[in-house]
C-alpha cells in the first residue's frame, strides 16, 4: 500500500478531459465517438497478512492511452507503515492518492499479491466526470479519518462510480445473501479466512455488529466485484447495460497467500479456560495455590488493559465508529478500582460473588447481540471461574 500522495499532472489531466482536440498517437487510435479516449477500471487485490489488508484492497484505474496517462486512484492512510498506535487509536487519516499504475502494480508484486482489473462500462462523459471527481479528492490533504465501517477503499470506489453517472443509476438487482446479514455476521463472512483478524474486528465493532449500514459500506473488495458483475447501469432514455464492459484482466498472479494461524481464538481461549478449571480444582484441594494467585494477577491485568482499551475505542477513537461495546461489561476497569479500595475490608469477597453473577448473566445474554460469540465468552467464563473461586476460597484470593 502507499502512504505518500502524488499530485503530479492533476491540472494537466483535468484540462485534458475537458478537451476533445487532442491528437492520438500512431500506436493508439481513438474511436470517432471518443468512447475509448479514457478507460476507467475497478482494480482489486488479494488479501495480505497485515490486519488492515486482510480483506484485500481495491482502487480505480484511469487511463488515457493516447496521452500516456495511467494512474490508480486509491484511498490510503497517511500513517507510515507499521504505525499501529495511530491506526488502532482511530487517529489515522486517509486520502485519495493518484499513483502511476506501474508503481502501484510493482508494490503489490513485491508483496506477492494478486491483482485483477475490471473495465467499467461508462459513457465517455461519465469517465470524464469520474476522473474529475478523483482529481478533486487527490488535491485535498489527508482529511478523512480512516474508519472500517464508512471510510475505506471499497466505499470510496463504489461511491465514486455511482456519483459519476449522468442521468443514470446502478440497478444492483438481487444482492448476495450475505448482504442480508447484520454487520457482525457479515464481518465473520468477509473474514472467515483469517480468524484472528475476525476476532479483532468483532471485538472493536461494538453494538455496530447488530445493525445494518448502507450497502456501499458493507462490501469487501471481493464482494464489490460479485455485486457489480450482476448489476446494470440504467437511465430513463438509455438501454440497460452491464457495469463491467468485458471479462476481467489479470494484472498480477498471486505468489503468496495469507496463512492463518493454526491456533484459532476459540482453541487458545478454550485451552486457557481448561487450564483455569484445572488450576482451580487443584487449588480447592490445597495445591497450586501460588500458580492460582499468579493466574489471578495475570487475568486481572489482562481484564484491566482490555477494558481501558475498549473504553477508549468506544468513546474516543473512530476506528469502527463510536458505538457501545458489550465487552466493556466483563472487562470494566471499575473492578480493579473496587479491589484496590476495598480489598482490606472483610466484606470485599462479596464483590467477587456480585461480579460472578454479572459475568454469568453476560454469558447468558449471548443470543441478544451479534457481537457476543464463543471465543469472547470463553474469556468471560475464565473470569467467572476465578472470581467464583476467590469468593469460595477467600484465604487464597488476591491480596
PDB file of C-alpha atoms in Angstrom, residues 4-228:
ATOM      1  CA  UNK A   4       2.531   9.349   0.067  1.00  0.00           C
ATOM      2  CA  UNK A   5       0.204  11.444  -2.044  1.00  0.00           C
ATOM      3  CA  UNK A   6       1.212  12.071  -5.611  1.00  0.00           C
ATOM      4  CA  UNK A   7      -0.219  15.282  -7.011  1.00  0.00           C
ATOM      5  CA  UNK A   8       1.625  15.455 -10.344  1.00  0.00           C
ATOM      6  CA  UNK A   9      -0.198  16.171 -13.562  1.00  0.00           C
ATOM      7  CA  UNK A  10      -3.561  16.768 -11.884  1.00  0.00           C
ATOM      8  CA  UNK A  11      -4.105  20.081 -13.662  1.00  0.00           C
ATOM      9  CA  UNK A  12      -2.975  18.588 -16.959  1.00  0.00           C
ATOM     10  CA  UNK A  13      -5.352  15.670 -16.558  1.00  0.00           C
ATOM     11  CA  UNK A  14      -8.335  17.893 -15.796  1.00  0.00           C
ATOM     12  CA  UNK A  15      -7.579  20.106 -18.775  1.00  0.00           C
ATOM     13  CA  UNK A  16      -7.180  17.042 -20.942  1.00  0.00           C
ATOM     14  CA  UNK A  17     -10.539  15.635 -20.010  1.00  0.00           C
ATOM     15  CA  UNK A  18     -12.300  18.879 -20.770  1.00  0.00           C
ATOM     16  CA  UNK A  19     -10.810  18.972 -24.222  1.00  0.00           C
ATOM     17  CA  UNK A  20     -11.519  16.776 -27.207  1.00  0.00           C
ATOM     18  CA  UNK A  21      -8.943  18.366 -29.505  1.00  0.00           C
ATOM     19  CA  UNK A  22      -6.004  16.169 -28.551  1.00  0.00           C
ATOM     20  CA  UNK A  23      -4.416  14.084 -31.300  1.00  0.00           C
ATOM     21  CA  UNK A  24      -3.905  10.344 -30.973  1.00  0.00           C
ATOM     22  CA  UNK A  25      -0.519   8.743 -31.291  1.00  0.00           C
ATOM     23  CA  UNK A  26       0.029   6.232 -34.075  1.00  0.00           C
ATOM     24  CA  UNK A  27       0.099   3.324 -31.649  1.00  0.00           C
ATOM     25  CA  UNK A  28      -3.320   4.087 -30.244  1.00  0.00           C
ATOM     26  CA  UNK A  29      -6.304   5.063 -32.339  1.00  0.00           C
ATOM     27  CA  UNK A  30      -9.132   6.971 -30.692  1.00  0.00           C
ATOM     28  CA  UNK A  31     -12.550   5.945 -31.968  1.00  0.00           C
ATOM     29  CA  UNK A  32     -14.702   8.601 -33.723  1.00  0.00           C
ATOM     30  CA  UNK A  33     -17.050   8.841 -30.726  1.00  0.00           C
ATOM     31  CA  UNK A  34     -14.091   9.165 -28.294  1.00  0.00           C
ATOM     32  CA  UNK A  35     -15.511   6.266 -26.271  1.00  0.00           C
ATOM     33  CA  UNK A  36     -12.037   4.773 -25.774  1.00  0.00           C
ATOM     34  CA  UNK A  37     -10.255   8.083 -25.226  1.00  0.00           C
ATOM     35  CA  UNK A  38     -10.401   7.386 -21.481  1.00  0.00           C
ATOM     36  CA  UNK A  39     -10.547   3.901 -19.947  1.00  0.00           C
ATOM     37  CA  UNK A  40     -11.886   3.504 -16.397  1.00  0.00           C
ATOM     38  CA  UNK A  41     -11.497   0.279 -14.443  1.00  0.00           C
ATOM     39  CA  UNK A  42     -12.002  -1.161 -10.992  1.00  0.00           C
ATOM     40  CA  UNK A  43      -8.848  -2.847  -9.680  1.00  0.00           C
ATOM     41  CA  UNK A  44      -8.867  -5.347  -6.816  1.00  0.00           C
ATOM     42  CA  UNK A  45      -6.051  -7.130  -4.990  1.00  0.00           C
ATOM     43  CA  UNK A  46      -5.859 -10.313  -2.969  1.00  0.00           C
ATOM     44  CA  UNK A  47      -5.607 -10.131   0.852  1.00  0.00           C
ATOM     45  CA  UNK A  48      -2.412  -9.705   2.866  1.00  0.00           C
ATOM     46  CA  UNK A  49      -1.400 -10.812   6.343  1.00  0.00           C
ATOM     47  CA  UNK A  50      -1.479  -7.303   7.844  1.00  0.00           C
ATOM     48  CA  UNK A  51      -4.716  -6.541   9.653  1.00  0.00           C
ATOM     49  CA  UNK A  52      -5.805  -3.551   7.562  1.00  0.00           C
ATOM     50  CA  UNK A  53      -5.352  -5.516   4.302  1.00  0.00           C
ATOM     51  CA  UNK A  54      -6.720  -8.840   5.481  1.00  0.00           C
ATOM     52  CA  UNK A  55      -9.728  -8.475   3.157  1.00  0.00           C
ATOM     53  CA  UNK A  56      -7.760  -7.182   0.160  1.00  0.00           C
ATOM     54  CA  UNK A  57      -7.784  -3.762  -1.462  1.00  0.00           C
ATOM     55  CA  UNK A  58      -9.461  -2.008  -4.368  1.00  0.00           C
ATOM     56  CA  UNK A  59      -8.835   1.142  -6.389  1.00  0.00           C
ATOM     57  CA  UNK A  60      -9.926   2.861  -9.592  1.00  0.00           C
ATOM     58  CA  UNK A  61      -7.600   2.899 -12.586  1.00  0.00           C
ATOM     59  CA  UNK A  62      -7.885   5.751 -15.100  1.00  0.00           C
ATOM     60  CA  UNK A  63      -6.078   5.602 -18.447  1.00  0.00           C
ATOM     61  CA  UNK A  64      -5.718   7.922 -21.401  1.00  0.00           C
ATOM     62  CA  UNK A  65      -3.538   5.812 -23.735  1.00  0.00           C
ATOM     63  CA  UNK A  66      -3.201   8.471 -26.418  1.00  0.00           C
ATOM     64  CA  UNK A  67      -1.594  10.812 -23.880  1.00  0.00           C
ATOM     65  CA  UNK A  68       0.293   8.068 -21.977  1.00  0.00           C
ATOM     66  CA  UNK A  69      -1.590   8.828 -18.766  1.00  0.00           C
ATOM     67  CA  UNK A  70      -2.207   5.893 -16.462  1.00  0.00           C
ATOM     68  CA  UNK A  71      -2.979   6.267 -12.731  1.00  0.00           C
ATOM     69  CA  UNK A  72      -4.532   4.201  -9.972  1.00  0.00           C
ATOM     70  CA  UNK A  73      -6.619   6.243  -7.542  1.00  0.00           C
ATOM     71  CA  UNK A  74      -6.571   4.620  -4.137  1.00  0.00           C
ATOM     72  CA  UNK A  75      -7.770   5.536  -0.652  1.00  0.00           C
ATOM     73  CA  UNK A  76      -4.716   5.267   1.581  1.00  0.00           C
ATOM     74  CA  UNK A  77      -3.847   6.004   5.183  1.00  0.00           C
ATOM     75  CA  UNK A  78      -1.451   8.866   5.802  1.00  0.00           C
ATOM     76  CA  UNK A  79       0.260   6.951   8.630  1.00  0.00           C
ATOM     77  CA  UNK A  80       3.622   5.357   7.989  1.00  0.00           C
ATOM     78  CA  UNK A  81       3.778   1.545   7.571  1.00  0.00           C
ATOM     79  CA  UNK A  82       3.793  -0.174  10.938  1.00  0.00           C
ATOM     80  CA  UNK A  83       2.310   2.774  12.800  1.00  0.00           C
ATOM     81  CA  UNK A  84      -0.173   0.571  14.623  1.00  0.00           C
ATOM     82  CA  UNK A  85      -0.639   3.008  17.523  1.00  0.00           C
ATOM     83  CA  UNK A  86      -2.095   5.651  15.228  1.00  0.00           C
ATOM     84  CA  UNK A  87      -4.139   3.040  13.386  1.00  0.00           C
ATOM     85  CA  UNK A  88      -5.737   1.400  16.433  1.00  0.00           C
ATOM     86  CA  UNK A  89      -6.269   4.700  18.209  1.00  0.00           C
ATOM     87  CA  UNK A  90      -8.539   5.737  15.347  1.00  0.00           C
ATOM     88  CA  UNK A  91      -6.383   8.772  14.579  1.00  0.00           C
ATOM     89  CA  UNK A  92      -5.035   7.634  11.217  1.00  0.00           C
ATOM     90  CA  UNK A  93      -6.013   9.998   8.426  1.00  0.00           C
ATOM     91  CA  UNK A  94      -6.793   8.890   4.896  1.00  0.00           C
ATOM     92  CA  UNK A  95      -6.926  10.499   1.487  1.00  0.00           C
ATOM     93  CA  UNK A  96      -7.304   9.556  -2.150  1.00  0.00           C
ATOM     94  CA  UNK A  97      -3.910   9.367  -3.847  1.00  0.00           C
ATOM     95  CA  UNK A  98      -3.007   9.090  -7.525  1.00  0.00           C
ATOM     96  CA  UNK A  99      -0.265   6.546  -8.112  1.00  0.00           C
ATOM     97  CA  UNK A 100       1.287   5.763 -11.523  1.00  0.00           C
ATOM     98  CA  UNK A 101      -0.160   2.361 -12.347  1.00  0.00           C
ATOM     99  CA  UNK A 102       3.161   0.632 -12.914  1.00  0.00           C
ATOM    100  CA  UNK A 103       4.340   1.813  -9.493  1.00  0.00           C
ATOM    101  CA  UNK A 104       1.064   0.628  -7.986  1.00  0.00           C
ATOM    102  CA  UNK A 105       1.445  -2.806  -9.591  1.00  0.00           C
ATOM    103  CA  UNK A 106       5.100  -3.146  -8.602  1.00  0.00           C
ATOM    104  CA  UNK A 107       4.306  -2.554  -4.929  1.00  0.00           C
ATOM    105  CA  UNK A 108       1.832  -5.418  -4.888  1.00  0.00           C
ATOM    106  CA  UNK A 109       4.165  -7.598  -6.933  1.00  0.00           C
ATOM    107  CA  UNK A 110       6.764  -7.115  -4.199  1.00  0.00           C
ATOM    108  CA  UNK A 111       4.210  -8.326  -1.642  1.00  0.00           C
ATOM    109  CA  UNK A 112       3.343 -11.323  -3.820  1.00  0.00           C
ATOM    110  CA  UNK A 113      -0.306 -10.310  -4.025  1.00  0.00           C
ATOM    111  CA  UNK A 114      -2.599 -10.843  -6.987  1.00  0.00           C
ATOM    112  CA  UNK A 115      -4.348  -8.037  -8.884  1.00  0.00           C
ATOM    113  CA  UNK A 116      -7.290  -8.061 -11.311  1.00  0.00           C
ATOM    114  CA  UNK A 117      -8.812  -5.289 -13.449  1.00  0.00           C
ATOM    115  CA  UNK A 118     -12.491  -4.891 -14.386  1.00  0.00           C
ATOM    116  CA  UNK A 119     -13.189  -2.275 -17.064  1.00  0.00           C
ATOM    117  CA  UNK A 120     -16.198  -0.086 -16.265  1.00  0.00           C
ATOM    118  CA  UNK A 121     -18.874   0.290 -18.934  1.00  0.00           C
ATOM    119  CA  UNK A 122     -19.265   4.063 -18.575  1.00  0.00           C
ATOM    120  CA  UNK A 123     -20.017   6.667 -21.225  1.00  0.00           C
ATOM    121  CA  UNK A 124     -17.256   8.986 -22.373  1.00  0.00           C
ATOM    122  CA  UNK A 125     -18.655  11.894 -20.349  1.00  0.00           C
ATOM    123  CA  UNK A 126     -19.107   9.714 -17.262  1.00  0.00           C
ATOM    124  CA  UNK A 127     -15.458   8.683 -17.434  1.00  0.00           C
ATOM    125  CA  UNK A 128     -14.533  12.352 -17.678  1.00  0.00           C
ATOM    126  CA  UNK A 129     -16.694  13.056 -14.647  1.00  0.00           C
ATOM    127  CA  UNK A 130     -15.160  10.155 -12.710  1.00  0.00           C
ATOM    128  CA  UNK A 131     -11.627  11.401 -13.385  1.00  0.00           C
ATOM    129  CA  UNK A 132     -12.664  14.919 -12.404  1.00  0.00           C
ATOM    130  CA  UNK A 133     -14.131  13.685  -9.091  1.00  0.00           C
ATOM    131  CA  UNK A 134     -10.998  11.687  -8.336  1.00  0.00           C
ATOM    132  CA  UNK A 135      -8.762  14.658  -9.145  1.00  0.00           C
ATOM    133  CA  UNK A 136     -10.736  16.823  -6.760  1.00  0.00           C
ATOM    134  CA  UNK A 137     -10.078  14.311  -3.987  1.00  0.00           C
ATOM    135  CA  UNK A 138      -6.392  13.966  -4.790  1.00  0.00           C
ATOM    136  CA  UNK A 139      -5.620  17.660  -4.352  1.00  0.00           C
ATOM    137  CA  UNK A 140      -7.086  17.629  -0.846  1.00  0.00           C
ATOM    138  CA  UNK A 141      -4.717  16.948   2.074  1.00  0.00           C
ATOM    139  CA  UNK A 142      -5.449  13.875   4.229  1.00  0.00           C
ATOM    140  CA  UNK A 143      -8.772  14.878   5.747  1.00  0.00           C
ATOM    141  CA  UNK A 144     -10.697  11.633   6.238  1.00  0.00           C
ATOM    142  CA  UNK A 145     -10.439   9.697   9.483  1.00  0.00           C
ATOM    143  CA  UNK A 146      -9.906   6.079   8.491  1.00  0.00           C
ATOM    144  CA  UNK A 147     -12.861   4.006   9.639  1.00  0.00           C
ATOM    145  CA  UNK A 148     -13.553   0.385   8.778  1.00  0.00           C
ATOM    146  CA  UNK A 149     -17.309   0.907   8.560  1.00  0.00           C
ATOM    147  CA  UNK A 150     -17.630   4.009   6.414  1.00  0.00           C
ATOM    148  CA  UNK A 151     -14.208   5.284   5.276  1.00  0.00           C
ATOM    149  CA  UNK A 152     -12.471   2.542   3.357  1.00  0.00           C
ATOM    150  CA  UNK A 153     -11.195   1.718  -0.105  1.00  0.00           C
ATOM    151  CA  UNK A 154     -14.349  -0.138  -1.196  1.00  0.00           C
ATOM    152  CA  UNK A 155     -16.644   2.683  -0.094  1.00  0.00           C
ATOM    153  CA  UNK A 156     -14.538   5.234  -1.975  1.00  0.00           C
ATOM    154  CA  UNK A 157     -14.520   3.196  -5.172  1.00  0.00           C
ATOM    155  CA  UNK A 158     -18.220   2.380  -5.053  1.00  0.00           C
ATOM    156  CA  UNK A 159     -19.427   5.902  -4.294  1.00  0.00           C
ATOM    157  CA  UNK A 160     -17.164   7.457  -6.927  1.00  0.00           C
ATOM    158  CA  UNK A 161     -18.589   5.120  -9.558  1.00  0.00           C
ATOM    159  CA  UNK A 162     -22.154   5.934  -8.507  1.00  0.00           C
ATOM    160  CA  UNK A 163     -21.543   9.686  -8.339  1.00  0.00           C
ATOM    161  CA  UNK A 164     -20.036   9.913 -11.825  1.00  0.00           C
ATOM    162  CA  UNK A 165     -23.183   8.646 -13.553  1.00  0.00           C
ATOM    163  CA  UNK A 166     -25.018  11.275 -15.600  1.00  0.00           C
ATOM    164  CA  UNK A 167     -28.803  10.833 -15.623  1.00  0.00           C
ATOM    165  CA  UNK A 168     -28.233   7.149 -14.897  1.00  0.00           C
ATOM    166  CA  UNK A 169     -28.141   4.869 -11.900  1.00  0.00           C
ATOM    167  CA  UNK A 170     -26.903   1.421 -10.951  1.00  0.00           C
ATOM    168  CA  UNK A 171     -29.526  -1.292 -10.572  1.00  0.00           C
ATOM    169  CA  UNK A 172     -27.956  -3.900  -8.307  1.00  0.00           C
ATOM    170  CA  UNK A 173     -30.695  -6.437  -8.862  1.00  0.00           C
ATOM    171  CA  UNK A 174     -30.614  -9.366  -6.475  1.00  0.00           C
ATOM    172  CA  UNK A 175     -27.870  -8.832  -3.908  1.00  0.00           C
ATOM    173  CA  UNK A 176     -25.768 -11.689  -2.474  1.00  0.00           C
ATOM    174  CA  UNK A 177     -27.459 -13.360   0.525  1.00  0.00           C
ATOM    175  CA  UNK A 178     -24.546 -12.337   2.762  1.00  0.00           C
ATOM    176  CA  UNK A 179     -25.565  -8.676   2.451  1.00  0.00           C
ATOM    177  CA  UNK A 180     -28.825  -9.509   4.231  1.00  0.00           C
ATOM    178  CA  UNK A 181     -26.835 -10.376   7.369  1.00  0.00           C
ATOM    179  CA  UNK A 182     -26.307  -7.899  10.176  1.00  0.00           C
ATOM    180  CA  UNK A 183     -22.915  -6.238  10.423  1.00  0.00           C
ATOM    181  CA  UNK A 184     -21.458  -8.761  12.868  1.00  0.00           C
ATOM    182  CA  UNK A 185     -22.297 -11.842  10.821  1.00  0.00           C
ATOM    183  CA  UNK A 186     -21.216 -10.055   7.640  1.00  0.00           C
ATOM    184  CA  UNK A 187     -17.811  -9.310   9.225  1.00  0.00           C
ATOM    185  CA  UNK A 188     -17.493 -13.014  10.007  1.00  0.00           C
ATOM    186  CA  UNK A 189     -18.385 -13.834   6.398  1.00  0.00           C
ATOM    187  CA  UNK A 190     -15.779 -11.430   4.985  1.00  0.00           C
ATOM    188  CA  UNK A 191     -13.040 -12.529   7.398  1.00  0.00           C
ATOM    189  CA  UNK A 192     -13.696 -16.268   7.585  1.00  0.00           C
ATOM    190  CA  UNK A 193     -10.217 -16.922   6.151  1.00  0.00           C
ATOM    191  CA  UNK A 194      -8.445 -15.056   8.965  1.00  0.00           C
ATOM    192  CA  UNK A 195      -9.818 -15.980  12.433  1.00  0.00           C
ATOM    193  CA  UNK A 196      -7.622 -13.606  14.440  1.00  0.00           C
ATOM    194  CA  UNK A 197      -8.464 -10.603  12.277  1.00  0.00           C
ATOM    195  CA  UNK A 198     -12.110 -11.598  12.618  1.00  0.00           C
ATOM    196  CA  UNK A 199     -11.721 -11.775  16.405  1.00  0.00           C
ATOM    197  CA  UNK A 200     -10.242  -8.268  16.465  1.00  0.00           C
ATOM    198  CA  UNK A 201     -12.911  -6.833  14.131  1.00  0.00           C
ATOM    199  CA  UNK A 202     -15.723  -8.237  16.288  1.00  0.00           C
ATOM    200  CA  UNK A 203     -14.031  -7.076  19.499  1.00  0.00           C
ATOM    201  CA  UNK A 204     -13.782  -3.484  18.286  1.00  0.00           C
ATOM    202  CA  UNK A 205     -17.066  -3.207  16.396  1.00  0.00           C
ATOM    203  CA  UNK A 206     -19.286  -2.955  19.452  1.00  0.00           C
ATOM    204  CA  UNK A 207     -23.027  -2.577  19.024  1.00  0.00           C
ATOM    205  CA  UNK A 208     -22.448  -1.777  15.343  1.00  0.00           C
ATOM    206  CA  UNK A 209     -22.449  -5.567  14.908  1.00  0.00           C
ATOM    207  CA  UNK A 210     -26.199  -5.573  15.487  1.00  0.00           C
ATOM    208  CA  UNK A 211     -27.053  -3.031  12.787  1.00  0.00           C
ATOM    209  CA  UNK A 212     -27.155  -2.715   9.008  1.00  0.00           C
ATOM    210  CA  UNK A 213     -25.117   0.002   7.284  1.00  0.00           C
ATOM    211  CA  UNK A 214     -25.672   1.203   3.717  1.00  0.00           C
ATOM    212  CA  UNK A 215     -24.845  -1.493   1.178  1.00  0.00           C
ATOM    213  CA  UNK A 216     -21.884   0.529  -0.144  1.00  0.00           C
ATOM    214  CA  UNK A 217     -20.333   0.449   3.342  1.00  0.00           C
ATOM    215  CA  UNK A 218     -20.728  -3.313   3.757  1.00  0.00           C
ATOM    216  CA  UNK A 219     -18.746  -4.580   0.783  1.00  0.00           C
ATOM    217  CA  UNK A 220     -15.322  -6.180   0.684  1.00  0.00           C
ATOM    218  CA  UNK A 221     -13.037  -5.960  -2.379  1.00  0.00           C
ATOM    219  CA  UNK A 222     -14.148  -9.466  -3.311  1.00  0.00           C
ATOM    220  CA  UNK A 223     -17.845  -8.751  -2.828  1.00  0.00           C
ATOM    221  CA  UNK A 224     -17.850  -5.451  -4.741  1.00  0.00           C
ATOM    222  CA  UNK A 225     -16.863  -7.466  -7.814  1.00  0.00           C
ATOM    223  CA  UNK A 226     -19.593 -10.002  -7.116  1.00  0.00           C
ATOM    224  CA  UNK A 227     -22.196  -7.235  -6.761  1.00  0.00           C
ATOM    225  CA  UNK A 228     -21.159  -5.149  -9.775  1.00  0.00           C
TER     226      UNK A 228
END
